[in-house]
Amino acid sequence: MYCIKKVTDDLVWVGANDRRLALFEGVYSVPAGVSYNSYLLTDEKTVLFDTVDKAVRQRFLENIEEALKGRKLDYLVVQHVEPDHSAVIPELIRQHPEIKIVCSARVLQFIKQFYDFDIDSRVHLVEENATLNTGKHTFQFIMAPMVHWPEVMLTYDSTAKILFSADAFGCFGALNGALFADEVDFAKDYMDEARRYYSNIVGKYGTQVESALGKTSALNIEMICPLHGFVWRSNLSEIISKYMLWSKYEPEERGVMIAYASVYGNTENAAEILACRLRDMGIKTVIFDVSVTPASEIVSAAFKWSHLVFASTTYNAGIFVTMEALINDLAAHNIQNRRVAIIENGSWAPTSGGLIREILSKCEKINILENNVSILSGLKQAQLSDIEAMAEAIGADFAPPAGAAQNNQPAPNAVDPAAMFKLSYGLFVLTARDGKKDNGCIINTVMQLTASPVKITIGVNKANYTHDMILKTNKFNISVLSEGVPFRVFQQFGFHSGKDMDKFAGSGEALRTPNGIRYVSEWTNGVISAEVKNTIDCGTHTLFIAEVNQAFSLSRVPSVTYQYYFDNIKPKPQPPKGNKKGFVCKICGYVHEGDTLPDDFICPLCKHGAADFEPI
Ligand code: FEO
């Protein structure tokens, strides 16, 4: 019997779940099962996106017949040829010989390598950015090599604003009746599995994932349909922000992951003592016994935590077997950008520490503490100081820089603009409404002032049209931007005046709070409505003191800070071509070519002045 789920009015999930699979790809345990997602669009033409693993072929074929409701199948888009998504293609062709297969040349090559059916007579080849119209819908094809195999292609439905993302944004775990990520507590129940999926399946290819994220960041995406796990239709930033971190091998959490291999418990004992010392210093710790916890879980944890400690006994004059497998696995998955400490043990010739160091030294940006702790059989009282020293060395990374406040004192009365950027500003869309005119701008100065009643302050540049609207109406909304927000949101609200344009043009449904003012629901984690009670003229800016009428949360994705914006969102400046000199806007990345920059220069993009430019 078929089991299908509606995605949109004309898109249906026709995939299936497998809870009997012991090991995904023969390697990764999937105790909660896995879903193989496939989607059928019924436009003027019918379009199927990928197939499924052979283990669930019968349910899949029943699903397609039900979703087609007697129509013929016009197109099969093949985004990825790994057999968990392509195994049923030959049978599908036998049942629907009229089908056209839409794919890249690389996909075609791989299909021919895996299967023997006649594809040449039915292939419709597409290249990067090629489009296909199927009636109401137009699709754009985006090559995403090595996310996870070299032939991988993503498909963007520019009509419905859906990204069919192949393996990207996938997750282990069967769907259990839910289809959308917002139907479950994803952060609590599934984010670990999403990270385990990412780190083990595509973790090695961070650069390629970054490249794919860069290509898709320009698209207006309202839904993500991956080949495994949940469909994302809201709070897309929850998963995209994680991919931005993972692809750059940036840790999610400051803390220490300790993995140990211990035969008789003595190496475990050293690991436990170290963890206790670190906890005493207020540092978060997690511990894994590598002989008990599957390597895929520890690889995933290594992608999460900032500091890694490996403690291993020596075995056959080498690293203990399970630890050796883990260290090689981490190196194979391209782990980088971590601080590492090593504890070795051995009753007559401890060698495991040096061998672990040798393997990890070949990984990029792995900073290994100089001094291993080397144990002969069991830790003794006299050696506790070695563990203390290791804890102190790790803890030094978590302490505020010593003497930072005393040293580098500038001249009296000097104001270093860089120091101002250290303030932990958030970034917000400030919106207002005057008559029928909606408007908004980006601000970075929102602060809670009092708790009873709840009052906030906002500072707004007088040059902003929104400023004048608030002065007139005394009302505004704040939409708090969250991590993962694409640069185009800053372009939309920040780089133009609302006097000249409709900043909400193309933004979809007009969501309003009871005060009638629009708010931004995408890429935001909270909304605050407030009414102005006082104003203070601050020269270029007005400080509004306002009482909060309504406030609600939209997601648990962390808020964007100014630092996050500069590190992750603002495009990196492109140097002028040839030998030309230039200046780059520190706010938006605009590059002005030339030997000099006039004092009265105004950035044509973000309208900041010459003071916010620096030479390239
Ligand atoms: Fe789910 Fe790379 O296949």
PDB file of N, CA and C in Angstrom, residues 264-357:
ATOM      1  N   TYR A 264      42.765  -1.921  30.357  1.00  0.00           N
ATOM      2  CA  TYR A 264      42.481  -2.294  31.751  1.00  0.00           C
ATOM      3  C   TYR A 264      42.044  -1.111  32.610  1.00  0.00           C
ATOM      4  N   GLY A 265      41.691  -0.008  31.981  1.00  0.00           N
ATOM      5  CA  GLY A 265      41.104   1.110  32.730  1.00  0.00           C
ATOM      6  C   GLY A 265      42.085   2.175  33.188  1.00  0.00           C
ATOM      7  N   ASN A 266      43.395   1.973  32.972  1.00  0.00           N
ATOM      8  CA  ASN A 266      44.357   2.971  33.467  1.00  0.00           C
ATOM      9  C   ASN A 266      44.391   4.220  32.583  1.00  0.00           C
ATOM     10  N   THR A 267      44.289   4.027  31.278  1.00  0.00           N
ATOM     11  CA  THR A 267      44.247   5.192  30.383  1.00  0.00           C
ATOM     12  C   THR A 267      42.919   5.931  30.573  1.00  0.00           C
ATOM     13  N   GLU A 268      41.867   5.144  30.765  1.00  0.00           N
ATOM     14  CA  GLU A 268      40.555   5.745  31.058  1.00  0.00           C
ATOM     15  C   GLU A 268      40.644   6.617  32.308  1.00  0.00           C
ATOM     16  N   ASN A 269      41.359   6.113  33.323  1.00  0.00           N
ATOM     17  CA  ASN A 269      41.510   6.838  34.584  1.00  0.00           C
ATOM     18  C   ASN A 269      42.172   8.200  34.343  1.00  0.00           C
ATOM     19  N   ALA A 270      43.212   8.230  33.530  1.00  0.00           N
ATOM     20  CA  ALA A 270      43.886   9.503  33.225  1.00  0.00           C
ATOM     21  C   ALA A 270      42.933  10.452  32.507  1.00  0.00           C
ATOM     22  N   ALA A 271      42.148   9.899  31.581  1.00  0.00           N
ATOM     23  CA  ALA A 271      41.192  10.731  30.836  1.00  0.00           C
ATOM     24  C   ALA A 271      40.151  11.323  31.783  1.00  0.00           C
ATOM     25  N   GLU A 272      39.681  10.504  32.718  1.00  0.00           N
ATOM     26  CA  GLU A 272      38.670  10.974  33.671  1.00  0.00           C
ATOM     27  C   GLU A 272      39.228  12.078  34.570  1.00  0.00           C
ATOM     28  N   ILE A 273      40.459  11.882  35.021  1.00  0.00           N
ATOM     29  CA  ILE A 273      41.058  12.897  35.908  1.00  0.00           C
ATOM     30  C   ILE A 273      41.216  14.221  35.156  1.00  0.00           C
ATOM     31  N   LEU A 274      41.670  14.126  33.906  1.00  0.00           N
ATOM     32  CA  LEU A 274      41.808  15.353  33.102  1.00  0.00           C
ATOM     33  C   LEU A 274      40.450  16.042  32.953  1.00  0.00           C
ATOM     34  N   ALA A 275      39.411  15.245  32.678  1.00  0.00           N
ATOM     35  CA  ALA A 275      38.076  15.828  32.507  1.00  0.00           C
ATOM     36  C   ALA A 275      37.633  16.543  33.781  1.00  0.00           C
ATOM     37  N   CYS A 276      37.924  15.919  34.942  1.00  0.00           N
ATOM     38  CA  CYS A 276      37.540  16.548  36.215  1.00  0.00           C
ATOM     39  C   CYS A 276      38.262  17.880  36.401  1.00  0.00           C
ATOM     40  N   ARG A 277      39.566  17.917  36.076  1.00  0.00           N
ATOM     41  CA  ARG A 277      40.321  19.172  36.223  1.00  0.00           C
ATOM     42  C   ARG A 277      39.742  20.249  35.301  1.00  0.00           C
ATOM     43  N   LEU A 278      39.410  19.849  34.080  1.00  0.00           N
ATOM     44  CA  LEU A 278      38.870  20.824  33.124  1.00  0.00           C
ATOM     45  C   LEU A 278      37.516  21.353  33.595  1.00  0.00           C
ATOM     46  N   ARG A 279      36.683  20.436  34.089  1.00  0.00           N
ATOM     47  CA  ARG A 279      35.372  20.868  34.603  1.00  0.00           C
ATOM     48  C   ARG A 279      35.539  21.819  35.779  1.00  0.00           C
ATOM     49  N   ASP A 280      36.553  21.518  36.644  1.00  0.00           N
ATOM     50  CA  ASP A 280      36.822  22.412  37.782  1.00  0.00           C
ATOM     51  C   ASP A 280      37.142  23.819  37.291  1.00  0.00           C
ATOM     52  N   MET A 281      37.691  23.898  36.079  1.00  0.00           N
ATOM     53  CA  MET A 281      38.036  25.207  35.511  1.00  0.00           C
ATOM     54  C   MET A 281      36.850  25.804  34.743  1.00  0.00           C
ATOM     55  N   GLY A 282      35.709  25.126  34.810  1.00  0.00           N
ATOM     56  CA  GLY A 282      34.512  25.656  34.144  1.00  0.00           C
ATOM     57  C   GLY A 282      34.459  25.351  32.660  1.00  0.00           C
ATOM     58  N   ILE A 283      35.241  24.371  32.212  1.00  0.00           N
ATOM     59  CA  ILE A 283      35.285  24.048  30.777  1.00  0.00           C
ATOM     60  C   ILE A 283      34.400  22.831  30.516  1.00  0.00           C
ATOM     61  N   LYS A 284      33.578  22.923  29.461  1.00  0.00           N
ATOM     62  CA  LYS A 284      32.700  21.796  29.121  1.00  0.00           C
ATOM     63  C   LYS A 284      33.531  20.627  28.614  1.00  0.00           C
ATOM     64  N   THR A 285      33.117  19.407  28.987  1.00  0.00           N
ATOM     65  CA  THR A 285      33.825  18.210  28.532  1.00  0.00           C
ATOM     66  C   THR A 285      32.830  17.126  28.113  1.00  0.00           C
ATOM     67  N   VAL A 286      33.238  16.321  27.143  1.00  0.00           N
ATOM     68  CA  VAL A 286      32.526  15.075  26.834  1.00  0.00           C
ATOM     69  C   VAL A 286      33.591  13.992  26.704  1.00  0.00           C
ATOM     70  N   ILE A 287      33.238  12.750  27.061  1.00  0.00           N
ATOM     71  CA  ILE A 287      34.208  11.650  27.012  1.00  0.00           C
ATOM     72  C   ILE A 287      33.624  10.493  26.215  1.00  0.00           C
ATOM     73  N   PHE A 288      34.451   9.883  25.373  1.00  0.00           N
ATOM     74  CA  PHE A 288      34.043   8.695  24.627  1.00  0.00           C
ATOM     75  C   PHE A 288      35.078   7.593  24.829  1.00  0.00           C
ATOM     76  N   ASP A 289      34.599   6.376  25.044  1.00  0.00           N
ATOM     77  CA  ASP A 289      35.447   5.187  24.997  1.00  0.00           C
ATOM     78  C   ASP A 289      35.403   4.708  23.543  1.00  0.00           C
ATOM     79  N   VAL A 290      36.519   4.797  22.848  1.00  0.00           N
ATOM     80  CA  VAL A 290      36.496   4.519  21.408  1.00  0.00           C
ATOM     81  C   VAL A 290      36.232   3.043  21.110  1.00  0.00           C
ATOM     82  N   SER A 291      36.347   2.181  22.132  1.00  0.00           N
ATOM     83  CA  SER A 291      36.019   0.780  21.907  1.00  0.00           C
ATOM     84  C   SER A 291      34.523   0.518  22.058  1.00  0.00           C
ATOM     85  N   VAL A 292      33.799   1.500  22.549  1.00  0.00           N
ATOM     86  CA  VAL A 292      32.368   1.329  22.795  1.00  0.00           C
ATOM     87  C   VAL A 292      31.538   2.190  21.842  1.00  0.00           C
ATOM     88  N   THR A 293      31.909   3.446  21.716  1.00  0.00           N
ATOM     89  CA  THR A 293      31.129   4.374  20.886  1.00  0.00           C
ATOM     90  C   THR A 293      31.552   4.248  19.425  1.00  0.00           C
ATOM     91  N   PRO A 294      30.597   4.105  18.490  1.00  0.00           N
ATOM     92  CA  PRO A 294      30.971   4.006  17.070  1.00  0.00           C
ATOM     93  C   PRO A 294      31.784   5.222  16.629  1.00  0.00           C
ATOM     94  N   ALA A 295      32.761   4.954  15.775  1.00  0.00           N
ATOM     95  CA  ALA A 295      33.660   6.022  15.319  1.00  0.00           C
ATOM     96  C   ALA A 295      32.882   7.178  14.696  1.00  0.00           C
ATOM     97  N   SER A 296      31.796   6.885  13.993  1.00  0.00           N
ATOM     98  CA  SER A 296      31.056   7.969  13.322  1.00  0.00           C
ATOM     99  C   SER A 296      30.531   8.983  14.327  1.00  0.00           C
ATOM    100  N   GLU A 297      30.194   8.524  15.544  1.00  0.00           N
ATOM    101  CA  GLU A 297      29.706   9.467  16.558  1.00  0.00           C
ATOM    102  C   GLU A 297      30.844  10.331  17.079  1.00  0.00           C
ATOM    103  N   ILE A 298      32.038   9.729  17.168  1.00  0.00           N
ATOM    104  CA  ILE A 298      33.172  10.507  17.694  1.00  0.00           C
ATOM    105  C   ILE A 298      33.681  11.480  16.628  1.00  0.00           C
ATOM    106  N   VAL A 299      33.663  11.059  15.363  1.00  0.00           N
ATOM    107  CA  VAL A 299      34.019  11.989  14.275  1.00  0.00           C
ATOM    108  C   VAL A 299      33.065  13.187  14.316  1.00  0.00           C
ATOM    109  N   SER A 300      31.791  12.897  14.505  1.00  0.00           N
ATOM    110  CA  SER A 300      30.798  13.966  14.569  1.00  0.00           C
ATOM    111  C   SER A 300      31.088  14.900  15.744  1.00  0.00           C
ATOM    112  N   ALA A 301      31.410  14.318  16.889  1.00  0.00           N
ATOM    113  CA  ALA A 301      31.713  15.150  18.068  1.00  0.00           C
ATOM    114  C   ALA A 301      32.970  15.985  17.825  1.00  0.00           C
ATOM    115  N   ALA A 302      33.930  15.422  17.103  1.00  0.00           N
ATOM    116  CA  ALA A 302      35.166  16.169  16.809  1.00  0.00           C
ATOM    117  C   ALA A 302      34.869  17.388  15.942  1.00  0.00           C
ATOM    118  N   PHE A 303      33.822  17.283  15.099  1.00  0.00           N
ATOM    119  CA  PHE A 303      33.408  18.438  14.291  1.00  0.00           C
ATOM    120  C   PHE A 303      32.683  19.481  15.156  1.00  0.00           C
ATOM    121  N   LYS A 304      32.203  19.040  16.314  1.00  0.00           N
ATOM    122  CA  LYS A 304      31.421  19.953  17.170  1.00  0.00           C
ATOM    123  C   LYS A 304      32.303  20.742  18.134  1.00  0.00           C
ATOM    124  N   TRP A 305      33.272  20.049  18.768  1.00  0.00           N
ATOM    125  CA  TRP A 305      33.998  20.662  19.881  1.00  0.00           C
ATOM    126  C   TRP A 305      35.301  21.326  19.424  1.00  0.00           C
ATOM    127  N   SER A 306      35.720  22.325  20.184  1.00  0.00           N
ATOM    128  CA  SER A 306      36.900  23.116  19.785  1.00  0.00           C
ATOM    129  C   SER A 306      38.214  22.431  20.128  1.00  0.00           C
ATOM    130  N   HIS A 307      38.238  21.635  21.196  1.00  0.00           N
ATOM    131  CA  HIS A 307      39.483  21.016  21.676  1.00  0.00           C
ATOM    132  C   HIS A 307      39.301  19.498  21.732  1.00  0.00           C
ATOM    133  N   LEU A 308      40.310  18.774  21.303  1.00  0.00           N
ATOM    134  CA  LEU A 308      40.236  17.319  21.253  1.00  0.00           C
ATOM    135  C   LEU A 308      41.404  16.728  22.037  1.00  0.00           C
ATOM    136  N   VAL A 309      41.093  15.764  22.894  1.00  0.00           N
ATOM    137  CA  VAL A 309      42.147  15.037  23.612  1.00  0.00           C
ATOM    138  C   VAL A 309      42.029  13.562  23.240  1.00  0.00           C
ATOM    139  N   PHE A 310      43.154  12.967  22.843  1.00  0.00           N
ATOM    140  CA  PHE A 310      43.178  11.543  22.527  1.00  0.00           C
ATOM    141  C   PHE A 310      44.080  10.849  23.535  1.00  0.00           C
ATOM    142  N   ALA A 311      43.541   9.849  24.225  1.00  0.00           N
ATOM    143  CA  ALA A 311      44.298   9.100  25.224  1.00  0.00           C
ATOM    144  C   ALA A 311      44.285   7.632  24.798  1.00  0.00           C
ATOM    145  N   SER A 312      45.466   7.077  24.556  1.00  0.00           N
ATOM    146  CA  SER A 312      45.489   5.706  24.030  1.00  0.00           C
ATOM    147  C   SER A 312      46.608   4.886  24.637  1.00  0.00           C
ATOM    148  N   THR A 313      46.265   3.655  24.917  1.00  0.00           N
ATOM    149  CA  THR A 313      47.300   2.716  25.299  1.00  0.00           C
ATOM    150  C   THR A 313      48.085   2.302  24.050  1.00  0.00           C
ATOM    151  N   THR A 314      49.250   1.732  24.271  1.00  0.00           N
ATOM    152  CA  THR A 314      50.072   1.231  23.159  1.00  0.00           C
ATOM    153  C   THR A 314      49.746  -0.249  22.960  1.00  0.00           C
ATOM    154  N   TYR A 315      49.685  -0.677  21.720  1.00  0.00           N
ATOM    155  CA  TYR A 315      49.225  -2.041  21.419  1.00  0.00           C
ATOM    156  C   TYR A 315      49.987  -2.537  20.205  1.00  0.00           C
ATOM    157  N   ASN A 316      50.618  -3.678  20.291  1.00  0.00           N
ATOM    158  CA  ASN A 316      51.443  -4.186  19.183  1.00  0.00           C
ATOM    159  C   ASN A 316      52.427  -3.126  18.696  1.00  0.00           C
ATOM    160  N   ALA A 317      53.010  -2.416  19.663  1.00  0.00           N
ATOM    161  CA  ALA A 317      53.996  -1.360  19.382  1.00  0.00           C
ATOM    162  C   ALA A 317      53.389  -0.207  18.580  1.00  0.00           C
ATOM    163  N   GLY A 318      52.071  -0.103  18.609  1.00  0.00           N
ATOM    164  CA  GLY A 318      51.422   0.990  17.876  1.00  0.00           C
ATOM    165  C   GLY A 318      50.283   1.578  18.679  1.00  0.00           C
ATOM    166  N   ILE A 319      49.382   2.247  17.987  1.00  0.00           N
ATOM    167  CA  ILE A 319      48.208   2.823  18.632  1.00  0.00           C
ATOM    168  C   ILE A 319      47.185   1.697  18.835  1.00  0.00           C
ATOM    169  N   PHE A 320      46.451   1.735  19.921  1.00  0.00           N
ATOM    170  CA  PHE A 320      45.428   0.715  20.147  1.00  0.00           C
ATOM    171  C   PHE A 320      44.455   0.701  18.959  1.00  0.00           C
ATOM    172  N   VAL A 321      44.019  -0.512  18.586  1.00  0.00           N
ATOM    173  CA  VAL A 321      43.310  -0.689  17.305  1.00  0.00           C
ATOM    174  C   VAL A 321      42.141   0.263  17.076  1.00  0.00           C
ATOM    175  N   THR A 322      41.272   0.397  18.091  1.00  0.00           N
ATOM    176  CA  THR A 322      40.090   1.247  17.874  1.00  0.00           C
ATOM    177  C   THR A 322      40.480   2.720  17.797  1.00  0.00           C
ATOM    178  N   MET A 323      41.517   3.101  18.564  1.00  0.00           N
ATOM    179  CA  MET A 323      41.970   4.494  18.489  1.00  0.00           C
ATOM    180  C   MET A 323      42.667   4.759  17.154  1.00  0.00           C
ATOM    181  N   GLU A 324      43.433   3.791  16.693  1.00  0.00           N
ATOM    182  CA  GLU A 324      44.113   3.969  15.409  1.00  0.00           C
ATOM    183  C   GLU A 324      43.078   4.168  14.288  1.00  0.00           C
ATOM    184  N   ALA A 325      42.007   3.367  14.362  1.00  0.00           N
ATOM    185  CA  ALA A 325      40.951   3.509  13.348  1.00  0.00           C
ATOM    186  C   ALA A 325      40.319   4.893  13.436  1.00  0.00           C
ATOM    187  N   LEU A 326      40.094   5.361  14.669  1.00  0.00           N
ATOM    188  CA  LEU A 326      39.467   6.682  14.830  1.00  0.00           C
ATOM    189  C   LEU A 326      40.378   7.788  14.299  1.00  0.00           C
ATOM    190  N   ILE A 327      41.648   7.746  14.664  1.00  0.00           N
ATOM    191  CA  ILE A 327      42.570   8.822  14.243  1.00  0.00           C
ATOM    192  C   ILE A 327      42.666   8.841  12.720  1.00  0.00           C
ATOM    193  N   ASN A 328      42.764   7.666  12.109  1.00  0.00           N
ATOM    194  CA  ASN A 328      42.827   7.620  10.643  1.00  0.00           C
ATOM    195  C   ASN A 328      41.518   8.109  10.026  1.00  0.00           C
ATOM    196  N   ASP A 329      40.417   7.781  10.691  1.00  0.00           N
ATOM    197  CA  ASP A 329      39.105   8.219  10.209  1.00  0.00           C
ATOM    198  C   ASP A 329      39.011   9.745  10.250  1.00  0.00           C
ATOM    199  N   LEU A 330      39.478  10.324  11.355  1.00  0.00           N
ATOM    200  CA  LEU A 330      39.434  11.791  11.475  1.00  0.00           C
ATOM    201  C   LEU A 330      40.292  12.451  10.405  1.00  0.00           C
ATOM    202  N   ALA A 331      41.495  11.885  10.187  1.00  0.00           N
ATOM    203  CA  ALA A 331      42.378  12.454   9.152  1.00  0.00           C
ATOM    204  C   ALA A 331      41.728  12.311   7.781  1.00  0.00           C
ATOM    205  N   ALA A 332      41.083  11.160   7.544  1.00  0.00           N
ATOM    206  CA  ALA A 332      40.431  10.935   6.252  1.00  0.00           C
ATOM    207  C   ALA A 332      39.256  11.885   6.054  1.00  0.00           C
ATOM    208  N   HIS A 333      38.630  12.276   7.141  1.00  0.00           N
ATOM    209  CA  HIS A 333      37.507  13.212   7.034  1.00  0.00           C
ATOM    210  C   HIS A 333      37.971  14.654   7.132  1.00  0.00           C
ATOM    211  N   ASN A 334      39.305  14.843   7.040  1.00  0.00           N
ATOM    212  CA  ASN A 334      39.841  16.195   6.850  1.00  0.00           C
ATOM    213  C   ASN A 334      39.660  17.069   8.078  1.00  0.00           C
ATOM    214  N   ILE A 335      39.652  16.462   9.281  1.00  0.00           N
ATOM    215  CA  ILE A 335      39.479  17.283  10.481  1.00  0.00           C
ATOM    216  C   ILE A 335      40.573  18.340  10.519  1.00  0.00           C
ATOM    217  N   GLN A 336      40.211  19.547  10.871  1.00  0.00           N
ATOM    218  CA  GLN A 336      41.199  20.624  10.919  1.00  0.00           C
ATOM    219  C   GLN A 336      40.738  21.711  11.865  1.00  0.00           C
ATOM    220  N   ASN A 337      41.641  22.658  12.088  1.00  0.00           N
ATOM    221  CA  ASN A 337      41.291  23.839  12.881  1.00  0.00           C
ATOM    222  C   ASN A 337      40.896  23.468  14.314  1.00  0.00           C
ATOM    223  N   ARG A 338      41.678  22.584  14.918  1.00  0.00           N
ATOM    224  CA  ARG A 338      41.392  22.179  16.288  1.00  0.00           C
ATOM    225  C   ARG A 338      42.684  22.228  17.114  1.00  0.00           C
ATOM    226  N   ARG A 339      42.510  22.416  18.439  1.00  0.00           N
ATOM    227  CA  ARG A 339      43.607  22.304  19.396  1.00  0.00           C
ATOM    228  C   ARG A 339      43.550  20.876  19.934  1.00  0.00           C
ATOM    229  N   VAL A 340      44.697  20.198  19.973  1.00  0.00           N
ATOM    230  CA  VAL A 340      44.721  18.769  20.313  1.00  0.00           C
ATOM    231  C   VAL A 340      45.724  18.514  21.447  1.00  0.00           C
ATOM    232  N   ALA A 341      45.370  17.608  22.340  1.00  0.00           N
ATOM    233  CA  ALA A 341      46.314  17.141  23.366  1.00  0.00           C
ATOM    234  C   ALA A 341      46.303  15.613  23.357  1.00  0.00           C
ATOM    235  N   ILE A 342      47.448  15.023  23.726  1.00  0.00           N
ATOM    236  CA  ILE A 342      47.596  13.561  23.610  1.00  0.00           C
ATOM    237  C   ILE A 342      48.112  12.971  24.926  1.00  0.00           C
ATOM    238  N   ILE A 343      47.464  11.883  25.321  1.00  0.00           N
ATOM    239  CA  ILE A 343      47.943  11.095  26.461  1.00  0.00           C
ATOM    240  C   ILE A 343      48.246   9.697  25.933  1.00  0.00           C
ATOM    241  N   GLU A 344      49.438   9.194  26.237  1.00  0.00           N
ATOM    242  CA  GLU A 344      49.764   7.838  25.804  1.00  0.00           C
ATOM    243  C   GLU A 344      50.025   6.964  27.020  1.00  0.00           C
ATOM    244  N   ASN A 345      49.877   5.671  26.833  1.00  0.00           N
ATOM    245  CA  ASN A 345      50.164   4.717  27.899  1.00  0.00           C
ATOM    246  C   ASN A 345      50.893   3.534  27.264  1.00  0.00           C
ATOM    247  N   GLY A 346      51.727   2.853  28.064  1.00  0.00           N
ATOM    248  CA  GLY A 346      52.431   1.663  27.580  1.00  0.00           C
ATOM    249  C   GLY A 346      53.266   1.125  28.722  1.00  0.00           C
ATOM    250  N   SER A 347      53.229  -0.177  28.953  1.00  0.00           N
ATOM    251  CA  SER A 347      53.916  -0.714  30.129  1.00  0.00           C
ATOM    252  C   SER A 347      55.412  -0.846  29.927  1.00  0.00           C
ATOM    253  N   TRP A 348      55.866  -1.015  28.681  1.00  0.00           N
ATOM    254  CA  TRP A 348      57.319  -1.114  28.484  1.00  0.00           C
ATOM    255  C   TRP A 348      57.830  -0.205  27.362  1.00  0.00           C
ATOM    256  N   ALA A 349      57.016   0.119  26.395  1.00  0.00           N
ATOM    257  CA  ALA A 349      57.507   1.006  25.339  1.00  0.00           C
ATOM    258  C   ALA A 349      56.346   1.827  24.784  1.00  0.00           C
ATOM    259  N   PRO A 350      55.921   2.889  25.531  1.00  0.00           N
ATOM    260  CA  PRO A 350      54.788   3.684  25.041  1.00  0.00           C
ATOM    261  C   PRO A 350      55.129   4.420  23.743  1.00  0.00           C
ATOM    262  N   THR A 351      54.382   4.150  22.709  1.00  0.00           N
ATOM    263  CA  THR A 351      54.638   4.790  21.411  1.00  0.00           C
ATOM    264  C   THR A 351      53.384   5.429  20.814  1.00  0.00           C
ATOM    265  N   SER A 352      52.231   5.159  21.418  1.00  0.00           N
ATOM    266  CA  SER A 352      50.989   5.578  20.761  1.00  0.00           C
ATOM    267  C   SER A 352      50.901   7.091  20.583  1.00  0.00           C
ATOM    268  N   GLY A 353      51.413   7.846  21.561  1.00  0.00           N
ATOM    269  CA  GLY A 353      51.303   9.304  21.487  1.00  0.00           C
ATOM    270  C   GLY A 353      52.015   9.869  20.275  1.00  0.00           C
ATOM    271  N   GLY A 354      53.258   9.422  20.074  1.00  0.00           N
ATOM    272  CA  GLY A 354      54.024   9.922  18.927  1.00  0.00           C
ATOM    273  C   GLY A 354      53.368   9.553  17.607  1.00  0.00           C
ATOM    274  N   LEU A 355      52.775   8.370  17.567  1.00  0.00           N
ATOM    275  CA  LEU A 355      52.146   7.924  16.315  1.00  0.00           C
ATOM    276  C   LEU A 355      50.862   8.710  16.035  1.00  0.00           C
ATOM    277  N   ILE A 356      50.107   9.006  17.101  1.00  0.00           N
ATOM    278  CA  ILE A 356      48.905   9.841  16.910  1.00  0.00           C
ATOM    279  C   ILE A 356      49.327  11.222  16.419  1.00  0.00           C
ATOM    280  N   ARG A 357      50.364  11.763  17.052  1.00  0.00           N
ATOM    281  CA  ARG A 357      50.865  13.092  16.654  1.00  0.00           C
ATOM    282  C   ARG A 357      51.269  13.090  15.180  1.00  0.00           C
TER     283      ARG A 357
END
